[in-house]
XYZ file of C-alpha atoms in Angstrom:
736
model
C 27.720 -1.205 -13.636
C 27.142 -5.004 -14.722
C 28.743 -6.236 -11.617
C 26.861 -3.610 -9.613
C 23.330 -5.344 -11.138
C 23.865 -8.551 -9.951
C 24.815 -7.527 -6.529
C 21.930 -5.153 -6.599
C 19.589 -8.219 -7.671
C 21.011 -10.759 -5.572
C 20.956 -8.236 -2.156
C 16.978 -7.395 -3.082
C 15.736 -11.362 -3.569
C 16.488 -11.323 0.143
C 15.123 -8.648 1.562
C 15.167 -7.757 5.315
C 12.898 -9.582 7.840
C 12.677 -8.884 11.484
C 14.327 -10.449 13.792
C 12.408 -13.104 16.096
C 14.111 -11.500 19.649
C 10.843 -11.652 21.671
C 9.461 -14.664 24.645
C 6.193 -14.619 26.125
C 7.237 -12.031 28.492
C 8.332 -8.932 25.584
C 5.172 -10.370 24.001
C 3.316 -9.651 27.491
C 4.909 -6.397 27.705
C 3.594 -4.684 24.579
C 0.320 -5.865 25.398
C 0.262 -4.563 28.737
C 1.713 -1.630 27.455
C -0.691 -0.292 25.204
C -3.481 -1.624 27.904
C -2.387 0.743 30.311
C -2.479 3.962 29.575
C -4.793 6.557 29.149
C -7.448 4.360 29.370
C -6.862 4.362 33.554
C -5.218 7.761 34.257
C -7.330 9.879 31.723
C -10.731 8.218 30.751
C -11.773 7.151 34.456
C -12.553 10.817 35.196
C -14.722 11.331 31.722
C -16.181 7.775 32.235
C -17.224 8.602 35.836
C -19.009 11.694 34.555
C -21.281 9.360 32.477
C -21.734 6.573 34.381
C -21.005 7.923 38.154
C -19.974 5.283 40.986
C -21.393 1.792 38.729
C -17.987 2.993 36.468
C -16.780 -0.316 38.301
C -19.185 -1.946 36.567
C -18.834 -0.434 33.350
C -14.969 -1.345 33.556
C -16.190 -5.292 34.677
C -19.031 -5.413 31.703
C -16.476 -3.794 28.749
C -13.393 -5.954 30.549
C -15.623 -9.195 29.619
C -16.509 -8.162 26.600
C -13.342 -7.287 25.399
C -12.176 -10.889 26.832
C -14.118 -12.352 24.352
C -12.759 -10.844 21.529
C -9.260 -11.682 22.794
C -9.893 -15.028 22.750
C -10.973 -14.786 19.144
C -7.803 -13.202 17.930
C -5.840 -15.733 20.136
C -7.510 -18.594 17.909
C -6.457 -16.681 14.917
C -2.785 -15.943 16.621
C -2.611 -19.738 16.915
C -3.712 -20.268 13.154
C -1.986 -17.106 11.248
C 0.983 -16.547 13.312
C 1.968 -13.711 11.323
C 2.566 -9.601 11.644
C -0.169 -7.141 10.796
C -2.636 -8.944 13.648
C -6.236 -8.246 12.493
C -5.043 -6.684 9.151
C -3.631 -10.056 8.141
C -6.068 -12.066 8.931
C -8.659 -10.443 7.607
C -6.353 -10.206 4.091
C -5.572 -14.055 4.467
C -8.738 -14.970 5.149
C -11.250 -12.842 3.258
C -9.323 -11.367 0.412
C -8.306 -7.604 -0.891
C -11.100 -5.829 0.344
C -12.145 -7.161 3.708
C -8.200 -6.839 4.242
C -8.334 -3.039 3.141
C -11.364 -2.026 5.245
C -9.642 -3.957 8.866
C -6.397 -2.483 7.434
C -7.771 1.132 6.886
C -9.693 1.596 10.395
C -7.053 -0.723 12.560
C -4.350 2.115 11.157
C -6.557 5.088 11.731
C -7.702 3.502 15.069
C -4.273 3.242 16.201
C -3.365 6.617 15.057
C -5.910 7.822 16.739
C -5.059 5.996 19.868
C -1.090 7.274 20.075
C -3.202 10.702 20.153
C -4.933 10.174 22.987
C -1.781 8.740 25.136
C 0.013 11.839 23.826
C -2.259 13.980 25.463
C -2.303 11.609 28.985
C 1.028 12.273 28.929
C 1.190 15.623 28.470
C -1.074 16.675 30.842
C 0.481 13.953 33.456
C 3.527 16.318 32.473
C 1.928 19.371 33.283
C 0.737 17.981 36.648
C 4.173 17.592 37.925
C 4.829 21.449 37.565
C 1.790 22.672 39.287
C 1.332 25.296 36.349
C -1.879 26.210 34.688
C -0.923 26.275 30.928
C -3.541 27.032 27.927
C -4.621 23.933 26.006
C -2.069 24.858 23.487
C 0.956 24.269 25.434
C -0.418 20.591 26.056
C -0.491 19.804 22.574
C 2.829 21.041 21.728
C 4.185 18.630 24.389
C 1.891 15.970 23.207
C 3.359 16.287 19.161
C 6.514 16.855 20.654
C 6.925 13.305 22.266
C 5.174 11.997 19.592
C 7.827 13.303 16.915
C 10.573 12.368 19.365
C 9.379 8.699 20.148
C 8.983 8.094 16.548
C 12.313 9.030 15.731
C 14.012 6.868 18.493
C 12.158 3.960 17.884
C 13.327 4.275 14.342
C 16.620 4.575 14.746
C 16.872 1.944 17.669
C 17.293 -2.338 17.093
C 14.906 -4.327 18.452
C 16.526 -5.417 21.529
C 17.483 -1.432 22.900
C 13.822 -0.689 22.240
C 12.357 -3.320 24.671
C 14.911 -3.421 27.352
C 13.680 0.582 27.561
C 9.572 -0.653 27.202
C 10.265 -3.064 30.038
C 11.384 -0.449 32.625
C 8.352 1.937 31.731
C 5.321 -0.737 31.414
C 6.071 -2.641 34.532
C 7.195 0.675 36.344
C 4.127 1.773 35.866
C 2.114 -1.103 36.854
C 4.279 -1.007 40.338
C 2.849 2.217 40.898
C -0.416 1.420 39.618
C -0.440 -1.087 42.345
C 1.016 0.834 45.370
C -1.889 3.541 44.673
C -4.620 0.845 45.062
C -2.998 -0.030 48.251
C -2.732 2.622 50.057
C -5.826 3.792 48.532
C -7.431 0.960 50.441
C -7.081 2.793 53.795
C -8.748 5.890 52.305
C -11.967 4.683 50.599
C -15.157 5.238 51.886
C -18.669 3.252 50.628
C -20.640 6.612 51.287
C -18.648 7.697 47.794
C -20.684 4.750 46.105
C -23.810 6.386 46.826
C -26.030 6.733 44.438
C -24.573 4.093 42.608
C -25.962 5.006 39.502
C -26.364 8.695 39.392
C -26.946 8.987 35.910
C -29.431 5.233 35.614
C -28.094 2.157 34.320
C -28.173 3.603 30.922
C -24.967 5.661 32.275
C -23.501 2.647 33.177
C -23.375 1.306 29.365
C -22.890 4.753 27.974
C -19.344 4.567 29.191
C -18.665 1.568 27.502
C -18.145 3.356 24.474
C -16.178 5.675 25.778
C -13.585 3.425 27.692
C -13.438 0.657 25.258
C -10.222 1.625 23.661
C -8.528 0.898 26.907
C -8.741 -2.758 26.605
C -7.733 -2.680 22.628
C -4.213 -3.521 23.402
C -3.971 -6.487 23.054
C -4.418 -7.454 19.636
C -1.123 -5.039 19.507
C 0.528 -8.244 19.953
C -0.361 -9.990 17.049
C 0.926 -7.058 15.305
C 4.553 -7.989 16.114
C 4.359 -11.652 15.158
C 7.201 -11.796 13.162
C 9.673 -10.467 15.444
C 8.065 -13.221 18.271
C 9.477 -16.759 19.194
C 7.226 -19.249 18.607
C 4.791 -16.479 17.666
C 1.588 -19.713 16.951
C 2.126 -20.478 20.928
C 3.467 -17.207 22.276
C 1.109 -14.343 20.706
C -1.983 -16.006 21.717
C -0.707 -16.606 25.516
C 0.735 -13.021 25.371
C -3.052 -11.532 24.485
C -4.796 -13.536 27.202
C -1.749 -12.937 29.685
C -2.052 -8.861 29.212
C -5.737 -8.585 28.939
C -6.266 -10.636 32.342
C -3.153 -8.837 34.046
C -4.943 -5.552 32.231
C -8.828 -6.045 33.339
C -8.033 -6.962 37.121
C -5.564 -3.315 37.470
C -8.614 -1.558 35.964
C -11.035 -2.836 38.055
C -9.494 -2.357 41.523
C -8.406 1.018 40.359
C -12.075 2.013 39.455
C -13.046 0.833 43.034
C -10.411 2.607 44.682
C -11.457 5.934 42.617
C -14.802 6.011 42.968
C -14.833 4.942 46.837
C -11.684 7.517 47.723
C -12.432 10.449 45.640
C -16.691 11.500 45.045
C -17.069 10.725 41.542
C -18.517 14.105 40.475
C -14.860 15.417 41.505
C -12.701 12.906 39.146
C -15.359 13.581 36.464
C -13.810 17.462 36.346
C -10.044 16.195 36.597
C -7.932 16.088 33.686
C -5.552 13.939 35.473
C -8.419 12.023 38.109
C -5.238 9.742 39.129
C -3.487 12.858 41.521
C -6.896 13.350 42.795
C -6.864 10.237 43.823
C -3.116 10.355 44.928
C -3.751 13.526 47.357
C -6.703 11.442 49.197
C -4.278 8.350 49.642
C -0.676 9.646 50.355
C -1.315 13.261 51.375
C 1.636 15.463 50.632
C 3.618 15.210 47.798
C 1.668 11.640 47.100
C 0.721 12.597 43.909
C 4.398 13.391 42.258
C 4.691 9.271 42.642
C 1.091 9.423 40.662
C 1.644 11.819 37.565
C 5.567 9.652 37.235
C 3.121 6.883 36.787
C 0.661 8.844 34.089
C 3.951 9.567 32.530
C 5.526 6.083 32.055
C 2.004 4.806 31.301
C 1.090 7.421 28.585
C 4.633 6.857 27.157
C 4.089 3.135 27.394
C 1.149 2.835 25.523
C 2.449 5.324 22.949
C 5.380 3.962 22.391
C 3.510 0.216 22.300
C 0.819 1.086 19.911
C 3.308 3.613 17.493
C 5.696 0.660 17.050
C 2.389 -2.125 16.376
C 1.344 0.530 14.035
C 3.603 0.773 12.148
C 4.363 -3.079 11.535
C 0.690 -3.198 10.392
C 1.104 -0.031 8.062
C 4.075 -1.777 6.755
C 2.383 -4.889 6.248
C -0.094 -2.932 3.893
C 3.029 -0.814 1.912
C 4.342 -4.393 1.866
C 0.887 -5.668 0.023
C 0.970 -2.245 -2.117
C -1.809 -0.995 -0.585
C -0.313 1.583 0.835
C 2.749 3.406 -0.947
C 5.749 1.295 -1.463
C 7.665 3.390 0.687
C 5.808 2.662 3.793
C 6.475 -1.539 2.931
C 10.230 -1.103 3.242
C 12.362 -2.617 6.340
C 15.630 -0.355 7.489
C 18.690 -3.109 6.656
C 20.251 -1.950 9.707
C 17.700 -1.387 12.585
C 15.376 -4.015 11.104
C 12.634 -1.148 11.407
C 9.396 0.227 9.421
C 11.219 4.028 9.630
C 8.850 5.864 6.901
C 5.730 3.963 8.602
C 7.082 5.435 11.632
C 7.742 8.411 10.876
C 4.400 8.774 8.742
C 2.593 7.674 11.310
C 4.037 10.223 14.086
C 3.631 13.172 11.540
C -0.542 12.085 11.045
C -0.734 12.153 14.716
C 0.443 15.042 15.463
C -2.022 16.603 12.508
C -4.495 15.155 14.788
C -3.802 16.739 18.162
C -3.496 20.087 16.302
C -7.413 19.704 14.960
C -9.205 17.935 17.568
C -10.279 17.934 21.406
C -9.404 15.153 23.934
C -13.069 13.293 23.849
C -13.730 13.573 20.139
C -10.046 11.649 19.520
C -11.444 8.945 22.113
C -14.254 8.079 20.559
C -13.183 8.417 16.813
C -10.444 5.618 18.157
C -13.376 3.317 19.129
C -15.133 4.041 16.116
C -12.101 2.855 13.774
C -11.279 0.026 16.532
C -14.701 -1.474 16.774
C -14.985 -1.291 13.043
C -11.956 -2.852 12.293
C -13.083 -5.917 14.433
C -16.134 -6.808 12.401
C -14.434 -8.347 9.665
C -11.827 -9.831 11.807
C -14.807 -11.729 12.884
C -15.803 -12.699 9.662
C -12.388 -13.960 8.985
C -12.607 -16.769 11.692
C -15.616 -17.904 11.010
C -15.030 -18.748 7.400
C -12.290 -20.668 8.441
C -14.659 -22.559 10.840
C -17.000 -23.333 8.197
C -14.719 -24.183 5.473
C -12.356 -26.097 7.683
C -14.492 -27.778 10.318
C -10.712 -29.873 11.619
C -9.413 -26.455 12.880
C -12.264 -25.600 15.388
C -11.335 -25.504 19.183
C -12.249 -28.471 20.910
C -14.299 -26.132 23.284
C -17.702 -26.292 21.588
C -18.850 -22.473 23.528
C -15.294 -21.205 21.440
C -17.054 -22.392 18.038
C -19.148 -19.392 18.584
C -16.689 -16.985 19.278
C -16.937 -15.547 15.790
C -21.006 -14.646 16.320
C -20.622 -13.479 19.649
C -17.693 -10.880 19.278
C -19.457 -9.438 15.583
C -22.591 -9.069 17.984
C -21.032 -7.554 20.446
C -18.738 -5.143 18.719
C -21.753 -4.271 16.641
C -23.151 -3.205 19.247
C -20.687 -1.581 21.143
C -20.645 0.292 17.876
C -24.410 1.367 17.439
C -23.805 3.216 20.812
C -21.266 5.273 19.824
C -22.784 8.949 19.300
C -24.519 10.637 16.077
C -21.192 12.864 15.755
C -18.717 9.319 16.261
C -21.025 7.476 13.628
C -21.056 10.688 11.078
C -17.206 11.130 11.594
C -16.990 6.954 11.175
C -19.318 7.302 7.684
C -16.711 9.959 6.560
C -13.665 8.220 7.289
C -15.309 5.194 5.362
C -16.096 7.100 2.442
C -12.416 8.453 2.201
C -11.387 4.637 2.419
C -13.949 3.377 -0.570
C -12.196 6.242 -2.465
C -8.642 5.113 -1.515
C -9.685 1.398 -2.098
C -11.462 1.667 -5.376
C -9.053 4.666 -7.039
C -5.228 3.692 -5.689
C -4.760 0.695 -3.704
C -7.301 -2.274 -5.405
C -5.487 -2.685 -8.680
C -1.548 -2.061 -7.145
C -2.335 -4.732 -4.746
C -3.684 -6.808 -7.421
C -0.467 -6.412 -9.365
C 1.135 -7.128 -6.665
C -0.215 -9.907 -5.602
C 0.352 -11.351 -9.245
C 3.601 -10.297 -9.347
C 6.839 -8.908 -8.368
C 9.067 -6.030 -9.576
C 12.914 -6.071 -8.596
C 14.360 -2.390 -9.510
C 17.943 -3.219 -10.100
C 19.482 0.364 -9.100
C 20.178 1.604 -6.219
C 16.678 3.135 -4.336
C 16.223 7.210 -5.046
C 14.549 9.729 -3.208
C 11.006 10.077 -3.426
C 9.752 13.110 -6.061
C 7.041 14.515 -5.917
C 7.359 15.098 -10.123
C 6.470 12.652 -12.456
C 8.200 11.653 -15.375
C 7.960 10.626 -18.723
C 8.352 6.624 -18.681
C 8.820 4.554 -21.914
C 8.704 0.580 -20.905
C 11.166 -1.450 -23.027
C 10.286 -5.525 -22.424
C 13.465 -7.589 -24.107
C 14.504 -11.065 -24.469
C 15.521 -11.287 -28.086
C 19.121 -10.603 -28.241
C 19.102 -9.562 -31.596
C 16.373 -6.552 -31.200
C 17.751 -5.183 -28.167
C 20.096 -2.585 -29.580
C 17.071 -1.235 -31.525
C 14.728 -1.291 -29.297
C 17.132 1.117 -27.234
C 17.866 3.169 -29.795
C 14.254 3.479 -30.836
C 13.199 4.341 -27.160
C 16.270 7.005 -26.716
C 15.021 8.980 -29.680
C 11.881 9.242 -28.648
C 13.069 10.121 -25.103
C 15.299 12.839 -26.616
C 12.570 14.931 -27.829
C 10.418 14.471 -25.072
C 12.919 13.715 -21.974
C 11.713 11.015 -19.211
C 13.128 7.275 -18.314
C 13.899 4.282 -20.287
C 12.503 1.171 -17.963
C 14.190 -2.023 -19.299
C 12.152 -5.276 -18.410
C 12.800 -8.806 -18.638
C 10.401 -10.816 -17.107
C 10.626 -14.287 -15.476
C 7.974 -17.238 -15.855
C 6.567 -18.242 -12.253
C 4.093 -21.589 -12.054
C 0.931 -21.412 -9.950
C 2.252 -21.916 -6.023
C 5.946 -21.533 -6.313
C 7.188 -18.262 -4.510
C 8.074 -14.974 -6.517
C 10.953 -14.610 -4.210
C 12.079 -18.184 -4.842
C 11.899 -18.208 -8.335
C 13.697 -15.435 -8.628
C 16.563 -17.041 -7.342
C 16.443 -19.502 -10.273
C 16.333 -16.427 -12.836
C 19.787 -16.605 -14.317
C 18.405 -16.255 -18.056
C 16.305 -12.612 -16.997
C 19.294 -11.582 -15.369
C 21.196 -12.272 -18.415
C 19.100 -10.435 -20.381
C 19.350 -7.155 -18.333
C 23.065 -7.435 -18.022
C 23.194 -7.440 -21.447
C 20.916 -4.321 -21.827
C 22.986 -2.712 -19.488
C 26.352 -3.055 -21.762
C 24.583 -1.710 -24.827
C 22.942 1.199 -23.128
C 26.439 1.887 -21.548
C 27.962 1.481 -24.963
C 25.974 3.767 -26.410
C 25.762 6.199 -23.686
C 21.984 5.520 -22.894
C 20.530 5.672 -19.309
C 18.068 2.875 -18.206
C 16.422 2.132 -15.369
C 16.545 -2.203 -15.100
C 13.562 -4.238 -14.383
C 13.133 -8.235 -13.127
C 9.753 -8.802 -12.689
C 8.612 -12.112 -11.533
C 4.879 -13.082 -12.999
C 2.492 -15.554 -13.371
C 2.951 -15.013 -17.377
C 4.753 -12.819 -19.040
C 2.261 -10.904 -20.860
C 0.659 -9.893 -17.732
C 3.818 -9.093 -16.491
C 4.512 -6.546 -19.032
C 1.567 -4.817 -18.645
C 1.614 -4.984 -14.814
C 4.829 -3.507 -14.936
C 4.131 -1.031 -17.312
C 1.155 -0.338 -14.703
C 3.259 -0.327 -11.788
C 5.537 2.015 -13.175
C 3.059 4.067 -14.767
C 4.425 4.258 -18.291
C 3.345 6.202 -20.853
C 5.164 4.023 -23.466
C 5.545 0.384 -24.417
C 8.023 -0.823 -27.000
C 8.207 -4.199 -28.247
C 10.096 -5.760 -31.217
C 7.508 -8.218 -33.501
C 7.431 -11.694 -32.792
C 9.741 -13.387 -35.980
C 7.830 -16.724 -35.843
C 4.181 -17.599 -34.708
C 3.362 -20.468 -33.095
C -0.222 -22.247 -35.102
C -2.904 -21.513 -31.857
C -0.576 -20.103 -29.820
C -0.809 -16.357 -29.569
C 2.564 -14.628 -29.468
C 2.713 -12.217 -26.192
C 2.855 -9.324 -28.484
C -0.593 -9.868 -29.425
C -1.639 -10.518 -26.123
C 0.073 -7.486 -24.733
C -1.854 -5.067 -27.054
C -4.839 -6.730 -26.098
C -4.332 -6.051 -22.770
C -2.372 -3.073 -22.543
C -4.442 0.245 -22.164
C -0.693 2.341 -23.057
C 0.434 3.777 -25.992
C 2.517 1.312 -27.983
C 5.018 1.068 -30.419
C 6.294 -2.262 -31.893
C 9.298 -2.675 -34.061
C 10.080 -4.930 -37.072
C 13.327 -4.412 -37.777
C 14.362 -6.192 -41.168
C 18.124 -5.420 -41.263
C 20.775 -5.280 -38.509
C 20.831 -1.945 -36.245
C 24.231 -1.071 -37.500
C 22.758 -0.929 -41.063
C 19.329 0.592 -40.129
C 20.137 3.781 -41.687
C 16.765 5.097 -43.104
C 16.358 8.349 -45.410
C 12.832 7.651 -45.880
C 10.094 7.255 -43.789
C 6.595 6.667 -45.285
C 3.442 7.039 -42.452
C 0.231 5.504 -43.448
C -2.338 7.830 -42.680
C -5.784 5.778 -42.490
C -7.322 7.510 -39.591
C -6.279 9.961 -37.345
C -6.507 7.977 -33.936
C -2.638 7.200 -34.038
C -1.714 9.835 -36.055
C -0.079 12.245 -33.614
C 2.296 8.804 -32.198
C 3.117 7.959 -35.575
C 4.499 11.732 -35.848
C 6.351 11.496 -32.927
C 8.139 8.250 -33.753
C 8.666 9.207 -37.434
C 10.224 12.766 -36.360
C 12.291 11.710 -33.575
C 14.025 8.961 -36.417
C 13.990 11.511 -39.301
C 16.213 14.310 -36.949
C 18.393 11.560 -35.946
C 19.099 10.445 -39.334
C 18.143 13.171 -41.843
C 15.446 11.546 -43.353
C 12.609 12.502 -45.426
C 9.193 11.674 -44.105
C 5.965 10.786 -46.421
C 2.511 11.237 -45.612
C 0.700 8.793 -47.093
C -2.915 8.571 -47.942
C -5.011 6.480 -50.821
C -8.306 7.118 -51.971
C -11.112 5.224 -54.028
C -10.420 4.420 -57.352
C -13.524 6.982 -57.936
C -12.808 9.286 -54.913
C -15.579 11.958 -54.280
C -15.093 15.595 -53.456
C -16.427 14.972 -50.311
C -13.530 11.854 -49.574
C -10.774 13.928 -50.770
C -11.792 16.708 -48.783
C -11.684 14.505 -45.335
C -8.488 13.274 -46.960
C -6.856 16.650 -47.006
C -8.152 17.356 -43.959
C -6.838 14.621 -42.168
C -3.329 15.433 -43.779
C -3.710 19.164 -43.064
C -4.339 18.465 -39.266
C -1.179 15.852 -39.045
C 0.642 18.997 -40.563
C -0.248 21.582 -37.926
C 0.738 18.864 -35.287
C 4.444 18.215 -37.794
C 6.670 20.004 -34.987
C 9.733 19.059 -36.590
C 12.801 20.514 -38.583
C 12.491 17.545 -40.995
C 11.029 17.438 -44.395
C 7.898 16.052 -45.756
C 6.038 15.226 -48.497
C 2.343 14.454 -49.348
C 1.406 11.452 -51.442
C -2.271 10.800 -52.248
C -2.842 7.579 -54.189
C -6.102 6.353 -55.851
C -6.172 2.832 -55.646
C -8.544 -0.401 -55.676
C -6.570 -2.316 -52.828
C -4.493 -0.637 -50.245
C -2.823 -3.312 -49.044
C -1.491 -4.610 -51.898
C 0.006 -1.141 -52.629
C 1.422 -0.416 -48.821
C 3.298 -3.582 -49.666
C 4.261 -2.406 -53.044
C 5.532 1.078 -51.786
C 6.896 -0.552 -48.732
C 9.862 -1.013 -51.686
C 10.778 2.172 -51.960
C 11.403 3.152 -48.301
C 13.118 2.155 -46.054
C 10.570 2.587 -42.629
C 7.398 2.552 -42.848
C 4.751 3.374 -39.804
C 1.090 2.166 -39.991
C -1.498 2.108 -37.306
C -3.364 -1.094 -35.368
C -7.175 -1.909 -35.723
C -8.469 -0.791 -32.014
C -11.679 -2.675 -32.511
C -10.102 -6.486 -31.917
C -10.647 -8.282 -28.822
C -8.463 -10.803 -29.035
C -4.926 -11.876 -29.320
C -5.774 -14.328 -32.033
C -7.376 -11.365 -33.786
C -4.989 -8.963 -34.091
C -2.389 -11.511 -35.102
C -5.061 -12.069 -38.269
C -5.544 -8.495 -38.823
C -4.251 -6.128 -41.597
C -1.377 -4.396 -39.724
C -0.074 -7.244 -38.722
C 0.154 -8.859 -42.033
C 1.532 -5.855 -43.485
C 4.030 -5.635 -40.774
C 4.886 -8.921 -41.991
C 5.164 -9.162 -45.513
C 6.181 -5.365 -46.034
C 9.879 -5.565 -47.812
C 11.290 -2.280 -45.625
C 11.128 -2.130 -41.684
C 7.922 -1.283 -40.039
C 6.806 0.370 -36.827
C 3.229 -0.572 -36.009
C 1.818 1.957 -33.156
C -0.899 1.752 -31.148
C -2.710 4.365 -29.538
C -4.978 5.138 -26.443
C -7.489 7.652 -26.155
C -6.675 10.003 -21.937
C -10.200 9.389 -21.252
C -9.490 5.026 -21.876
C -6.474 5.504 -19.573
C -8.274 6.927 -17.345
C -11.140 4.708 -16.548
C -8.086 1.716 -16.784
C -6.869 3.211 -13.341
C -9.920 3.115 -12.088
């Protein structure tokens, strides 16, 4: 087991990373694959219904507006060449809230976009058969291809995946170019009249519908960790993919409205099939249907892959559950992020229609762009040397902010209302779940020294046992085991590696031999005493915070620590700092004898108030049942106590007895005294173990160390357990 610990440790401090296998061609393929999908095969009909023949201008204007945002992303891709796209840019520059807001809307936007592409695949697949089928069949096909692609991508390596992607993407582009060339012989200028049947407003109204078609360039940045020389390749690939797609979109729009009357396009679920019928005649539509299938398949695959990378980054940063931030060692794919994304896409396909999915995708993607503009603006403001040489490019942050905010406000009332709901859900997720998890991850890193276990919905009771002193390790393990024997659960053994500011956590852990030895020693003791433990090493900026954050990360119910043997003047101990910071129940063990000689036969519980009584009784009964000890419930009264004071003491003792669920025997001792501390120290000579509570009003580590409970624990003649219990309300508030 000890050798296994060493092997697991060195394996986990070198986590698998993406392989850089893609050049400019592969990166451009991702962008073109995401761009050349539903925007031209599915949405051109809906856009023509809103704008009429002026949909040509709609595509031109939208392309120009989107290209400005492309240039902004290209700048950020040059400055921050890392996977995650807009999320990574915003997180690095704006911090936790800005990063989460961008990532939240970007992930949702990509998922809605995938739903759009899956519907496109289904519609064009059905069009080949020539059959009229219910909508539920189309949705079933869309869900089926989504799940199939997720499985294929999650179990295939990067090279195999992108070879297939190349054929799909560029094959689709070739088909579109053939369609453009042949339709040139059938176009009629008369079909362009009237050019603005819905007015100029219709031209601009259609922008919000098709803007999603111009968003694929951003997905190149999501894959930056798989691209060779990303600081150069990512910006080039973004610009190239956008220019290629803009040109094809524009030519297709011209060909479509000149060849097929715009009102006929608007009624069709597969508008380019109508264009193929006019251009080729006979079975020409078959070629376009195959192109539609390839386009939707390419866009769906590209977007799912890129979305999983961004979700993976958010999981790695702990904004999302940990299992989403894990990379498979063999395939180097974020399997869980891919599969969960496919499940969410399927749920959306079941519950929403095409137009709603398109508008929801537009809202989310536009909302995700706003913080990215602010991120670039902050870079330019704080680091003028990073500004591009071209003066007009310095205005990109402000320009793109105005463009995307303006486009966002053009969305319909339903889209904006739905967007507000997504914003509220995101706020709840961030403030009640993600914020503290991300902060703990930013300030430290947990390495769990056991093989990964399957995910479970059932939560266990957990006891966190920080270890450092070899003399107290066995005693802490034994007490933890006795407490867990009563209520069941898991014992987590923790060693903390102190990491200075500026040093990478993984780099620091590579030199954590001392912490690793602590864990190995604990594992040996656990095996010797047949105790099952979960060993963890945490790298943290400070040891006390590392202990508290490890407890929060593992959702611990109790922390058990040893009492400091020496106090350095002016320097609070690790224990007192943990007691100040922690909002978890604690038990502090000050063993005055060796573990082998610790066989208590008489245990005293100092009943001062009711707040710690339940935890004190749990500790006392766990030890008493194991050692056959007798428990004394000890309460002091003033020398001239009143009847009311006596009744209050009786009530406190009676309540304790009612909660006394144990086979151990007990006594009650009420002692009048004017000096409780001195009397308690004297009483400690007659027992083997004394259990006392703490003063929760103290706000500083120094005050805690100077408090009466600390002095009693230090001066008592017998071993002492000092307990601190926290109310359920305080624990709940601390998690917010």
